[in-house]
Structures are given as structure tokens and as C-alpha cells.
PDB file of C-alpha atoms and ligand atoms in Angstrom:
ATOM      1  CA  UNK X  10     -17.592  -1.714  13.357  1.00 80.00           C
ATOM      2  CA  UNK X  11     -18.924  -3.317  10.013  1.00 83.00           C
ATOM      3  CA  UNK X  12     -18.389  -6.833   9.130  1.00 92.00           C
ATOM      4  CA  UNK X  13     -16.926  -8.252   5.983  1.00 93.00           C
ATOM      5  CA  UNK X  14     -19.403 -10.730   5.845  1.00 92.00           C
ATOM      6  CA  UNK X  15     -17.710 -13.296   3.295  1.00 94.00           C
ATOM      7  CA  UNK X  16     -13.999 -13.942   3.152  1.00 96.00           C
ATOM      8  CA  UNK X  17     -11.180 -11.685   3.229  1.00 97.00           C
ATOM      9  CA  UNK X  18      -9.615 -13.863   0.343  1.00 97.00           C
ATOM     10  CA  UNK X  19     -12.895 -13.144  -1.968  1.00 98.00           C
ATOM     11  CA  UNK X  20     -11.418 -10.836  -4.865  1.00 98.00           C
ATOM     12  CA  UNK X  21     -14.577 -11.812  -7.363  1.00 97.00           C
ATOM     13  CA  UNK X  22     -16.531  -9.638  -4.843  1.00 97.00           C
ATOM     14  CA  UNK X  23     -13.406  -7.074  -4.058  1.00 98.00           C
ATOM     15  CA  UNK X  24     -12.903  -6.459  -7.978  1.00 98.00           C
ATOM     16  CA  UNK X  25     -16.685  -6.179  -8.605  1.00 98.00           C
ATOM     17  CA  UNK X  26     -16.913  -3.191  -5.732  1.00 98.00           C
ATOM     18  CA  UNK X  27     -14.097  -0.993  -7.298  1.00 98.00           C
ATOM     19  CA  UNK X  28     -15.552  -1.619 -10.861  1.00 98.00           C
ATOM     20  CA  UNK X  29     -18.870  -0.464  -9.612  1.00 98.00           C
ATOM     21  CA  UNK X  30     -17.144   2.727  -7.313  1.00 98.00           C
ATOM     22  CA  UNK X  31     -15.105   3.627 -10.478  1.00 98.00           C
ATOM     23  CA  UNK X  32     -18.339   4.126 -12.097  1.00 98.00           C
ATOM     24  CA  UNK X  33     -20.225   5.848  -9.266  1.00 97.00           C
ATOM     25  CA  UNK X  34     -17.292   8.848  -8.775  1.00 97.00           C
ATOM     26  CA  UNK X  35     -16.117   8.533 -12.529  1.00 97.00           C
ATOM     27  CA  UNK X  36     -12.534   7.623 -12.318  1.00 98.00           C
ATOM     28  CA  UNK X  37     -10.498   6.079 -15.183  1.00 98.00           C
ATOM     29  CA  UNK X  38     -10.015   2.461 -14.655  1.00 98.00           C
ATOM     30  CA  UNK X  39      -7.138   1.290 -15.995  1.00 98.00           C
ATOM     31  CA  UNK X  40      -6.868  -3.340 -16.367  1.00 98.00           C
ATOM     32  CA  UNK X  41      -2.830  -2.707 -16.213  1.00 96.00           C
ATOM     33  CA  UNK X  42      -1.903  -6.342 -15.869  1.00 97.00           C
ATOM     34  CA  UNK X  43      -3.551  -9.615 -16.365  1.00 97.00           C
ATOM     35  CA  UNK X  44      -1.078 -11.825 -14.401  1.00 94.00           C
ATOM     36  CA  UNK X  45      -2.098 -15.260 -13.464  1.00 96.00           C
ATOM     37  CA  UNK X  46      -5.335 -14.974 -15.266  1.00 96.00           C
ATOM     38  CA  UNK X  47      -6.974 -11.893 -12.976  1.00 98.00           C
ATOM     39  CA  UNK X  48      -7.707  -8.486 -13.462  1.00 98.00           C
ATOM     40  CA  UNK X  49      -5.002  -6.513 -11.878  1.00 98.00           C
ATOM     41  CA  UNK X  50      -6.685  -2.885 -11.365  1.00 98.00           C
ATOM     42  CA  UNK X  51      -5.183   0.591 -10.957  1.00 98.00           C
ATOM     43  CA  UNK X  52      -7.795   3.826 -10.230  1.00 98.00           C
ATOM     44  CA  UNK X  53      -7.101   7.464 -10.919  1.00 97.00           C
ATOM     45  CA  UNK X  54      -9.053  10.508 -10.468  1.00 97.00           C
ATOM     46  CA  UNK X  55      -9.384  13.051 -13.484  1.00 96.00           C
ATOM     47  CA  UNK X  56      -6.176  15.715 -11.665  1.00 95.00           C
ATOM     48  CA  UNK X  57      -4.157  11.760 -12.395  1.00 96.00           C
ATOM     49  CA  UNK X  58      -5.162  11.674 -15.370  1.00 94.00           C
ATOM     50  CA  UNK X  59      -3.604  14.712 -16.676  1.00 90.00           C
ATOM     51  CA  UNK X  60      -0.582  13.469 -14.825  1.00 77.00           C
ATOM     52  CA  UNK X  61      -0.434  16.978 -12.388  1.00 78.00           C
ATOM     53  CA  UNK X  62       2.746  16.355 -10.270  1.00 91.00           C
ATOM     54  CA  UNK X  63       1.378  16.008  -6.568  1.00 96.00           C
ATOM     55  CA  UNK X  64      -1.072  13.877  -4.619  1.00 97.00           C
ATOM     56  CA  UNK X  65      -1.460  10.655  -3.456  1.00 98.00           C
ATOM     57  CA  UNK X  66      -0.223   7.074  -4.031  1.00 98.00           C
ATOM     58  CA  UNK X  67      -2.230   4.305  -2.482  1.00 98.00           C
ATOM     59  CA  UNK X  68      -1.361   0.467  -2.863  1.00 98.00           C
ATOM     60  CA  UNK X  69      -2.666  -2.419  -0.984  1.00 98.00           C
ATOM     61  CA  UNK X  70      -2.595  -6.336  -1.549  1.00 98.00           C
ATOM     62  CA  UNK X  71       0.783  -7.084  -3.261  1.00 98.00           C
ATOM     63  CA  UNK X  72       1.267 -10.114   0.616  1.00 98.00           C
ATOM     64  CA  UNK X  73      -1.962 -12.052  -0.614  1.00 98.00           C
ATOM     65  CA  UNK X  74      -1.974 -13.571   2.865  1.00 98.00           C
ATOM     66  CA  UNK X  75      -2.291  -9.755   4.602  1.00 98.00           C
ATOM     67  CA  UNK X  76      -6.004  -9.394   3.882  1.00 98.00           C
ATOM     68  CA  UNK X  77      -7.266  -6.778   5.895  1.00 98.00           C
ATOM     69  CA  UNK X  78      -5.704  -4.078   3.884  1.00 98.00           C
ATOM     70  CA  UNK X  79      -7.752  -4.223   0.784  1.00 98.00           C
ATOM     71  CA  UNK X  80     -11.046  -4.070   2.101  1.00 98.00           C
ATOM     72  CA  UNK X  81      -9.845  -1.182   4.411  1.00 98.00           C
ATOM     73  CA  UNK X  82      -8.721   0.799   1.229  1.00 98.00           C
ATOM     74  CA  UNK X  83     -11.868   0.282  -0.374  1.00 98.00           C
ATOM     75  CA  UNK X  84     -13.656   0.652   2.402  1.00 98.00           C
ATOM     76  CA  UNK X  85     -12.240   3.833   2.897  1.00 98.00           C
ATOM     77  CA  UNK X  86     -12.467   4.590  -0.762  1.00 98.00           C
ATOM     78  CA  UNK X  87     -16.507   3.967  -1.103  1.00 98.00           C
ATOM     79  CA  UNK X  88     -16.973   7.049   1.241  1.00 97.00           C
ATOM     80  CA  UNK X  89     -13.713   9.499   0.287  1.00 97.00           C
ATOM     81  CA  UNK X  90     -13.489   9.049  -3.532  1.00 97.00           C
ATOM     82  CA  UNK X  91     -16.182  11.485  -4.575  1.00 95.00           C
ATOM     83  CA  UNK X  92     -14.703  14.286  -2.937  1.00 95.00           C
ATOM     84  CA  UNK X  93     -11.085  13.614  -3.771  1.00 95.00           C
ATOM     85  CA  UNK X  94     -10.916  15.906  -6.695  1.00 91.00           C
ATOM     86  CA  UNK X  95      -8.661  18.390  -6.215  1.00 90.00           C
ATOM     87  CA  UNK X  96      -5.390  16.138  -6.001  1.00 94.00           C
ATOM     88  CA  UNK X  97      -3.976  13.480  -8.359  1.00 96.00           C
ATOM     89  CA  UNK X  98      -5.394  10.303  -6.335  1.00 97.00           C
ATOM     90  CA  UNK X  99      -3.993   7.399  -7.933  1.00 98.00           C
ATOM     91  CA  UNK X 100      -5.223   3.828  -6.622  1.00 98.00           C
ATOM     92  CA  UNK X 101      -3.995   0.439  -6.676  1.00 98.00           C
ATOM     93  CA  UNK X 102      -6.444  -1.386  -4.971  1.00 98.00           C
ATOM     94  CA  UNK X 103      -4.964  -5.117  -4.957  1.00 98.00           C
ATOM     95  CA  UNK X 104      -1.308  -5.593  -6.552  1.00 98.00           C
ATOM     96  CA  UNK X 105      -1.566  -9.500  -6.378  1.00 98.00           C
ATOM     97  CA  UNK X 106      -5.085 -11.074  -6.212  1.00 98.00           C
ATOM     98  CA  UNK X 107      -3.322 -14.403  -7.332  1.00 98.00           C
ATOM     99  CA  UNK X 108      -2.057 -14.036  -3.696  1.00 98.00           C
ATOM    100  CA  UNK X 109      -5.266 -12.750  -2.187  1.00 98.00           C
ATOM    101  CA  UNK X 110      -7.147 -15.760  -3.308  1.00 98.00           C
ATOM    102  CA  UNK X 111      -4.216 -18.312  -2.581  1.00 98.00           C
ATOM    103  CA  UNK X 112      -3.608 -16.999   1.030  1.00 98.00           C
ATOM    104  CA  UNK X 113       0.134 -16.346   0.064  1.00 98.00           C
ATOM    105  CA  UNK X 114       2.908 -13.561   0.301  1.00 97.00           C
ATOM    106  CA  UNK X 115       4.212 -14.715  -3.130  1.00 98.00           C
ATOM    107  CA  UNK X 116       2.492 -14.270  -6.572  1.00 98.00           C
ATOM    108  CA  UNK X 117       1.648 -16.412  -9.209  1.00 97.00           C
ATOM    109  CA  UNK X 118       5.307 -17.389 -10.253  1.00 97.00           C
ATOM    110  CA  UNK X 119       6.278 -17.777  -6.306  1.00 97.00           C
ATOM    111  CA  UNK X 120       7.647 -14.055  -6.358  1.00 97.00           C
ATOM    112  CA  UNK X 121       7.700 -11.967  -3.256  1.00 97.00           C
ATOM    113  CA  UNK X 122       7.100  -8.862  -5.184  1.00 98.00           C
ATOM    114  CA  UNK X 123       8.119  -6.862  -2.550  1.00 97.00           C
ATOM    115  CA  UNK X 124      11.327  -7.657  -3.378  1.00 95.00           C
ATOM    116  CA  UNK X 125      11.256  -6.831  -7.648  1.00 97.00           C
ATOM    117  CA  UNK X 126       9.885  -3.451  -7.894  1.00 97.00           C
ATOM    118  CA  UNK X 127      12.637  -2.552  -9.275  1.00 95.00           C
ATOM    119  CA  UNK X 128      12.392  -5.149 -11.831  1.00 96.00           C
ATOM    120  CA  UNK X 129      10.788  -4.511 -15.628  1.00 97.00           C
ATOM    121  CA  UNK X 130      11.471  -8.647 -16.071  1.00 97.00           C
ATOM    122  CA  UNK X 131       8.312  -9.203 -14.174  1.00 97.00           C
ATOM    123  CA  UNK X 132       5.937  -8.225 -16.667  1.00 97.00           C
ATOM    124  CA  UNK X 133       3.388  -6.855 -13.861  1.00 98.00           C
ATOM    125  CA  UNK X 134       6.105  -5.041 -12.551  1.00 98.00           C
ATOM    126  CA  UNK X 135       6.899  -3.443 -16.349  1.00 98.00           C
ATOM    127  CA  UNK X 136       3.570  -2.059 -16.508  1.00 98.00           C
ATOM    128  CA  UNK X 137       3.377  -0.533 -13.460  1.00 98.00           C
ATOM    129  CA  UNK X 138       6.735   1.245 -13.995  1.00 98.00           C
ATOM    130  CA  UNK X 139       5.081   2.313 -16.988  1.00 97.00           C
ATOM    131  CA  UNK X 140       1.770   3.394 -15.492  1.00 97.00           C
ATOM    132  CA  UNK X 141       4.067   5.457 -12.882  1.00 97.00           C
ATOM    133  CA  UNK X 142       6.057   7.173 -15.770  1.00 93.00           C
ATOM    134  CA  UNK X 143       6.504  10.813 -15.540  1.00 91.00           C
ATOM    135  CA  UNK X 144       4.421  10.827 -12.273  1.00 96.00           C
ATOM    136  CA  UNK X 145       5.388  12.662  -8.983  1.00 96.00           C
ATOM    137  CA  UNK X 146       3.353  12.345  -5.669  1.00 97.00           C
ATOM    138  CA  UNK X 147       3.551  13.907  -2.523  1.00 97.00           C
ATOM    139  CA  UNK X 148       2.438  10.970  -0.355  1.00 97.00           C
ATOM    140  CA  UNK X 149       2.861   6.774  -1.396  1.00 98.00           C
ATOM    141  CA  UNK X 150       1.066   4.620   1.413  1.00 98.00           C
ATOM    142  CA  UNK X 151       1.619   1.241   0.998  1.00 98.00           C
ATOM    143  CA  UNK X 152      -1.040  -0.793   3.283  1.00 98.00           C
ATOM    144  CA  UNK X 153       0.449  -4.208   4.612  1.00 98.00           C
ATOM    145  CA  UNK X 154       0.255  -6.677   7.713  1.00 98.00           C
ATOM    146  CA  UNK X 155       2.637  -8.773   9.987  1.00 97.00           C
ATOM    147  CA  UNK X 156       1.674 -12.587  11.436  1.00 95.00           C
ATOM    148  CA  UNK X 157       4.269 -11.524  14.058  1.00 94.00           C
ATOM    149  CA  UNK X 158       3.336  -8.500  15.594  1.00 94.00           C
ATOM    150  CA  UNK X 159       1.232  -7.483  18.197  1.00 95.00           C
ATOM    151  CA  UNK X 160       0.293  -3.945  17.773  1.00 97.00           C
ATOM    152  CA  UNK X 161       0.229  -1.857  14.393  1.00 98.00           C
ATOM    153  CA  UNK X 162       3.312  -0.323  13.351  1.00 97.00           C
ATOM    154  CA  UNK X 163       4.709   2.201  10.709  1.00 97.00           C
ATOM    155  CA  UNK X 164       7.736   2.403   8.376  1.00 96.00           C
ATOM    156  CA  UNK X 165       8.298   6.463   7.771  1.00 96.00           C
ATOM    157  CA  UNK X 166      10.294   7.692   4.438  1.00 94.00           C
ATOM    158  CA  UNK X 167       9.794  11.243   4.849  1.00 92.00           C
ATOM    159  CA  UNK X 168      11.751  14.016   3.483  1.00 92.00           C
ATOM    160  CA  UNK X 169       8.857  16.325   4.937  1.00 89.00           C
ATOM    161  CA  UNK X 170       8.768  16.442   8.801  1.00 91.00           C
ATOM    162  CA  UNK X 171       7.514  13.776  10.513  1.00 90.00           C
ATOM    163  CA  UNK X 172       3.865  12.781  10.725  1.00 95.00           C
ATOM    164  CA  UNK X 173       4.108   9.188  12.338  1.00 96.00           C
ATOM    165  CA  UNK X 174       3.459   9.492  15.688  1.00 96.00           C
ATOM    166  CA  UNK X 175       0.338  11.387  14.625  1.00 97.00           C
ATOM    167  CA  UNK X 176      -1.011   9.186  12.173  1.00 98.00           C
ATOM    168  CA  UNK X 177      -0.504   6.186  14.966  1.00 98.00           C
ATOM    169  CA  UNK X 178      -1.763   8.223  17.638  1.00 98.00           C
ATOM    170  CA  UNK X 179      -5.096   8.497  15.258  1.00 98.00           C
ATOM    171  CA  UNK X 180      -5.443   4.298  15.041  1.00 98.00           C
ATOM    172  CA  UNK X 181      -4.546   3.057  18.428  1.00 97.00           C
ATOM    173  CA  UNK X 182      -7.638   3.218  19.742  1.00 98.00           C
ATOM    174  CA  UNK X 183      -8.522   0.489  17.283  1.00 98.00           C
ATOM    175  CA  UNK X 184      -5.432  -1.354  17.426  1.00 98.00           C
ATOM    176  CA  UNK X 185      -2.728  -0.613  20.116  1.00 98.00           C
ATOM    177  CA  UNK X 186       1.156   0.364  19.061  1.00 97.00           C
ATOM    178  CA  UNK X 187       3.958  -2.439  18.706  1.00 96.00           C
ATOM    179  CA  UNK X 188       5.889  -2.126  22.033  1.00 94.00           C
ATOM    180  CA  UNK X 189       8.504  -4.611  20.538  1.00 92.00           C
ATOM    181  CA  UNK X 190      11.975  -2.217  20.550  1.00 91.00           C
ATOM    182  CA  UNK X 191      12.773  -4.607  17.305  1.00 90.00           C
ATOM    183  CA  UNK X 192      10.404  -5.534  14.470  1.00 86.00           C
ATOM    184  CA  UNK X 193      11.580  -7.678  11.554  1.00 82.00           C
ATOM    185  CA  UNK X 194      14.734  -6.810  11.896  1.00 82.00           C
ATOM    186  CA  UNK X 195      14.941  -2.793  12.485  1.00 85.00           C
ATOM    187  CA  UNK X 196      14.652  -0.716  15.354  1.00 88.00           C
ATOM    188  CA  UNK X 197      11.094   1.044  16.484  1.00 90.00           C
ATOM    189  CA  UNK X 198      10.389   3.646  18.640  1.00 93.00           C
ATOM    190  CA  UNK X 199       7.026   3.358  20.098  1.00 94.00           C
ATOM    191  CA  UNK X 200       5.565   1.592  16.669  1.00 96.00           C
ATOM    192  CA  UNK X 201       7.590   4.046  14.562  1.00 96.00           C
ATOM    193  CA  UNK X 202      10.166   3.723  12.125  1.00 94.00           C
ATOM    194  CA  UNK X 203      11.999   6.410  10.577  1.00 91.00           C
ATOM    195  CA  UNK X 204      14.364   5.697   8.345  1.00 85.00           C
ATOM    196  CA  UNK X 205      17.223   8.384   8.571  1.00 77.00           C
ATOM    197  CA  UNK X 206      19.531   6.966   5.653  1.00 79.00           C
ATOM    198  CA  UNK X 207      20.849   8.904   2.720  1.00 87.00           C
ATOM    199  CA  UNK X 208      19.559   8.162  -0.635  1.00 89.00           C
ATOM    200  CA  UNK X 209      22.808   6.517  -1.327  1.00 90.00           C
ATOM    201  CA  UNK X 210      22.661   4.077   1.517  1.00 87.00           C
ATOM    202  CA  UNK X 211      19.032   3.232   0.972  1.00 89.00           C
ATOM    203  CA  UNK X 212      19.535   1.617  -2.934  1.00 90.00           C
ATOM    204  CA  UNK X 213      23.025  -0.198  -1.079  1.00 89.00           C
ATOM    205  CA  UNK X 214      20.648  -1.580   1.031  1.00 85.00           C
ATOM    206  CA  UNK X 215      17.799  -2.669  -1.067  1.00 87.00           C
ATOM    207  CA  UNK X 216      20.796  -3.788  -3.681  1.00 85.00           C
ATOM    208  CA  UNK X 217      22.908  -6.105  -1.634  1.00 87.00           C
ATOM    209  CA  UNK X 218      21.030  -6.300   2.222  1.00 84.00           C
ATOM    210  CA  UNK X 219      17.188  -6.828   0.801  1.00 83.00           C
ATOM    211  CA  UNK X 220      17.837  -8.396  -2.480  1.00 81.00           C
ATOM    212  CA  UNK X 221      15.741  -6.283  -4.216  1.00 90.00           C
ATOM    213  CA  UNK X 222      13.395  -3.096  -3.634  1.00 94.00           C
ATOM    214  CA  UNK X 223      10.099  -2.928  -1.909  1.00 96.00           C
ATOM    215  CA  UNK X 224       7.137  -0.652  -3.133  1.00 98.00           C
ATOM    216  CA  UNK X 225       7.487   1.525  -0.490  1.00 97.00           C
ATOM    217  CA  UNK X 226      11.428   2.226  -1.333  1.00 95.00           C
ATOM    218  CA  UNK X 227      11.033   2.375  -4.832  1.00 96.00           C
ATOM    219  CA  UNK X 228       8.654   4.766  -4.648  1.00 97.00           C
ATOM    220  CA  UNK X 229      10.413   7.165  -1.859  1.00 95.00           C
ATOM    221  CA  UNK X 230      13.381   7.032  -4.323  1.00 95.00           C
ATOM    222  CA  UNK X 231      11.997   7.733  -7.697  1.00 96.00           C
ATOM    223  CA  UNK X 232       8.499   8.999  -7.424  1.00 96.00           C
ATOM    224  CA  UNK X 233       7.325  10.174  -3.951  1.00 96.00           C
ATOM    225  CA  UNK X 234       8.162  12.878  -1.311  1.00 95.00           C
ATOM    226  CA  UNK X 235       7.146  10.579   1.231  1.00 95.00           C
ATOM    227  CA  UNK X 236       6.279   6.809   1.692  1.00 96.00           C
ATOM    228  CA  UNK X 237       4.306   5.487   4.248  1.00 97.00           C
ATOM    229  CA  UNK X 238       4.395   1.480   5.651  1.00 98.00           C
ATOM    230  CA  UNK X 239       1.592   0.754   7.815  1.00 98.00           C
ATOM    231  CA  UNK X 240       1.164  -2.682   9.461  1.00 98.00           C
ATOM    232  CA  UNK X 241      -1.374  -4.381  11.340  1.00 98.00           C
ATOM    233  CA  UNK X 242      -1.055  -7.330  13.519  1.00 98.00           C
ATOM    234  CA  UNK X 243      -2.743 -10.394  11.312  1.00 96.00           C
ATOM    235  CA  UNK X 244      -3.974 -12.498  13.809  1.00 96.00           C
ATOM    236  CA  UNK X 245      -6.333 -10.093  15.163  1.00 97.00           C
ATOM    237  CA  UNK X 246      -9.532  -9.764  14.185  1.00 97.00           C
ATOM    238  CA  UNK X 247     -10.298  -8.923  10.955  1.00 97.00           C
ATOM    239  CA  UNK X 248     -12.881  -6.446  11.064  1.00 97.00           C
ATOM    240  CA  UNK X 249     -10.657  -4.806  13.597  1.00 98.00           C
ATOM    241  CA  UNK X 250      -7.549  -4.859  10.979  1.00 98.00           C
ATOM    242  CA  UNK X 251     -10.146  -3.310   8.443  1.00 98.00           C
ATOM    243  CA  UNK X 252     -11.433  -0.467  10.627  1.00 98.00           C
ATOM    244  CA  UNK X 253      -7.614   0.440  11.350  1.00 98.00           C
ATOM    245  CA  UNK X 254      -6.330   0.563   8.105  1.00 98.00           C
ATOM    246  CA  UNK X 255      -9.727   2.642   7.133  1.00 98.00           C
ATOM    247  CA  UNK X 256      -9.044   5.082   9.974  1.00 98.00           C
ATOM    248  CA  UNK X 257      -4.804   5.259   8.933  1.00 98.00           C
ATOM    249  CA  UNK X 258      -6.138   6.431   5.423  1.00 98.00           C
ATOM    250  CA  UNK X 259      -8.632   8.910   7.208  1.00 98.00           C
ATOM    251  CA  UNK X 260      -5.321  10.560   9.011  1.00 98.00           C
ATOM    252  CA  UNK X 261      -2.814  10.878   6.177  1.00 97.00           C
ATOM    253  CA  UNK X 262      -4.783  11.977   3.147  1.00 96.00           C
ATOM    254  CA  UNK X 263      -8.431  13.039   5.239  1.00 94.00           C
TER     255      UNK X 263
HETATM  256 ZN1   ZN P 310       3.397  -7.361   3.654  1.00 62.34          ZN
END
């Protein structure tokens, strides 16, 4: 397993790697927001930029204190990019560094914006409503972690059939499942969560029970087929946490 070798919380060093890999496979690199003072970066492939309905989604970073994540993506990303041609690939590799470097959920403004992506007040949230305009994707994974949990877990929006218990199956031997029957609040099976609710249901509940709409709902709702939550267990090891989100990324897009 490689080490990180400097701290998870470094994004001088994470920003510097996906300028450098943009370069190296030629993918449009987009500065979309410049909250707080830092670079906030979105990647696409040349099949994005022609906005071709299809593909992939990938975000990471937007809980600064769930580290692991980022440097799985990229990791991930150094080896994959080049031959990700085919399919629209488009990239987010760090929604909140402000929270990356502080060690905090929240962003700059002390926003959870987990909570606002349904929310064109927040100016970084505008412009990436407005990078996502008039895009479609098969597949949104949205890379996070839990302080509480013991064993990775998975939150499944699918309208396709059901690839969860696969795509944990393909990790565990890094990281072992969530045996907890309950995890923040909803009901697992064996590390997997899929959510059954109508459309309807599922903006009452990110209206009135959530206060607002995660990534991953938003973009089941208006802009993907199906959205993927994966979680590791944050007070693991790291390098562990990275390898496991690497291999997740392996088994849903290859
Ligand atoms: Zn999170």
C-alpha cells in the first residue's frame, strides 16, 4: 500500500498534482470558484466537454475533515485518466479545500455544504449549478467518510439495478463492511443502503427532514441515473482509507 507521505490536509501539494495530471492526459481545467481565497477545481475529459449526455460524475472533499477521499480520487485518477476517453468523465477533485486545510466539515462561511446544494445563494454552489447545466450522467459518486463508523459503508440511489453489494464486496478486503443495523440515522443491510423512496418523498425529505439537499441527492434528482455514497471509517488508517476509496473507484467506473 503507498504512503501519503505529508499530510492528508496538504491541498498546496493536492492542487499542484491535478494541475500537473490535467496537463499530462489533456483535460480542460476549469478554476470554477475561488471561495475563501483557494482554487476550487473541476476536470473534464474532451466527450465532457462537448457536454455528450452519459458518463461519470466524481466529487470528493466537500467534509474537509474526511481526508482520505481526495487523495484516493486522485490517486485513482493518476493511473485511469488517460484511458478514460470514451465517456464524459467529469471531476471534482476537492469541493472545499478551505475545509481540507482547516480539518472541518463546514466551509469557509461555517456552511455544511452538504446541506445547500440546492442553493444558488452560495456563490460556490451557483457555479457549480452552472458548470452542471444541461449535463446528464449515468453514474455521480460522491466519496466521503464517517468518525463513527467502523467498517465502510454505501448510500445507493439507483434507478438501474443494484450494484452495491458488488462494489462493497470489491473493498472489504481493505476495509471490512459496517455491521451496525443503523448508521446515522437510516437503516443498513450489511453496509448497504438503498434508498427505495419515490422522487416525491426524497425532495420532502431533503426539504423539511435534512434541511437542505446533499450532493449525492441533488444529483440523483436532477442530473444522474444513479448516485453513489461511499464511506470509510475515519479513524482508521489513512493509507488504508486511501487504498479503499482507490479500489471503490476501480469497481464502479473500471
Ligand atoms: Zn462527509
Amino acid at each position: 500500500m503507498a504512503k501519503l507521505g505529508h499530510s492528508g490536509h496538504d491541498y498546496g501539494q493536492l492542487e499542484a498534482r491535478w494541475k500537473d495530471l490535467a496537463k499530462r492526459v489533456g483535460w480542460k481545467l476549469t478554476i470554477f470558484s475561488e471561495e475563501s481565497g483557494y482554487s476550487v477545481l473541476a476536470l473534464e475529459n474532451a466527450a465532457a466537454v462537448e457536454k455528450v449526455v452519459g458518463g461519470s460524475y466524481l466529487s470528493a472533499g466537500v467534509h474537509g475533515d474526511e481526508c482520505a477521499p481526495v487523495w484516493g480520487l486522485l490517486d485513482w485518477a493518476e493511473e485511469k485518466l488517460s484511458k478514460l476517453d470514451d465517456k464524459p468523465v467529469v471531476i471534482f477533485p476537492c469541493l472545499n479545500p478551505y475545509g481540507l486545510i482547516e480539518n472541518t466539515r463546514r466551509d469557509g462561511n461555517g456552511i455544511d455544504l452538504n446541506r445547500h446544494f440546492q442553493d444558488p445563494n452560495i456563490p460556490l454552489i451557483a457555479a457549480w449549478q452552472g458548470f452542471l447545466e444541461e449535463r446528464c450522467f449515468d453514474i455521480a459518486v460522491n466519496l466521503h467518510e464517517d468518525f463513527d463508523a467502523g467498517g465502510i459503508y454505501l448510500y445507493e440511489l439507483a434507478r438501474s439495478e443494484s450494484p452495491g453489494h458488488r462494489l462493497l464486496a470489491a473493498c472489504e478486503d481493505l476495509i471490512s463492511r459496517e455491521t451496525a443495523a443503523v448508521v446515522d440515522g437510516s437503516e443498513f443491510a450489511n453496509g448497504l443502503l438503498r434508498r427505495k423512496a419515490s422522487e416525491e418523498e426524497m425532495r420532502r425529505v431533503v426539504d423539511q427532514d435534512l434541511d437542505g439537499w446533499p450532493e449525492a441527492i441533488y444529483l440523483y434528482l436532477e442530473r444522474a441515473k444513479d448516485s453513489f455514497t461511499f464511506e470509510t471509517p475515519s479513524e482508521m488508517d489513512l493509507d488504508k482509507r486511501i487504498a479503499t476509496h482507490r479500489r471503490f473507484l476501480e469497481a464502479v467506473i473500471g
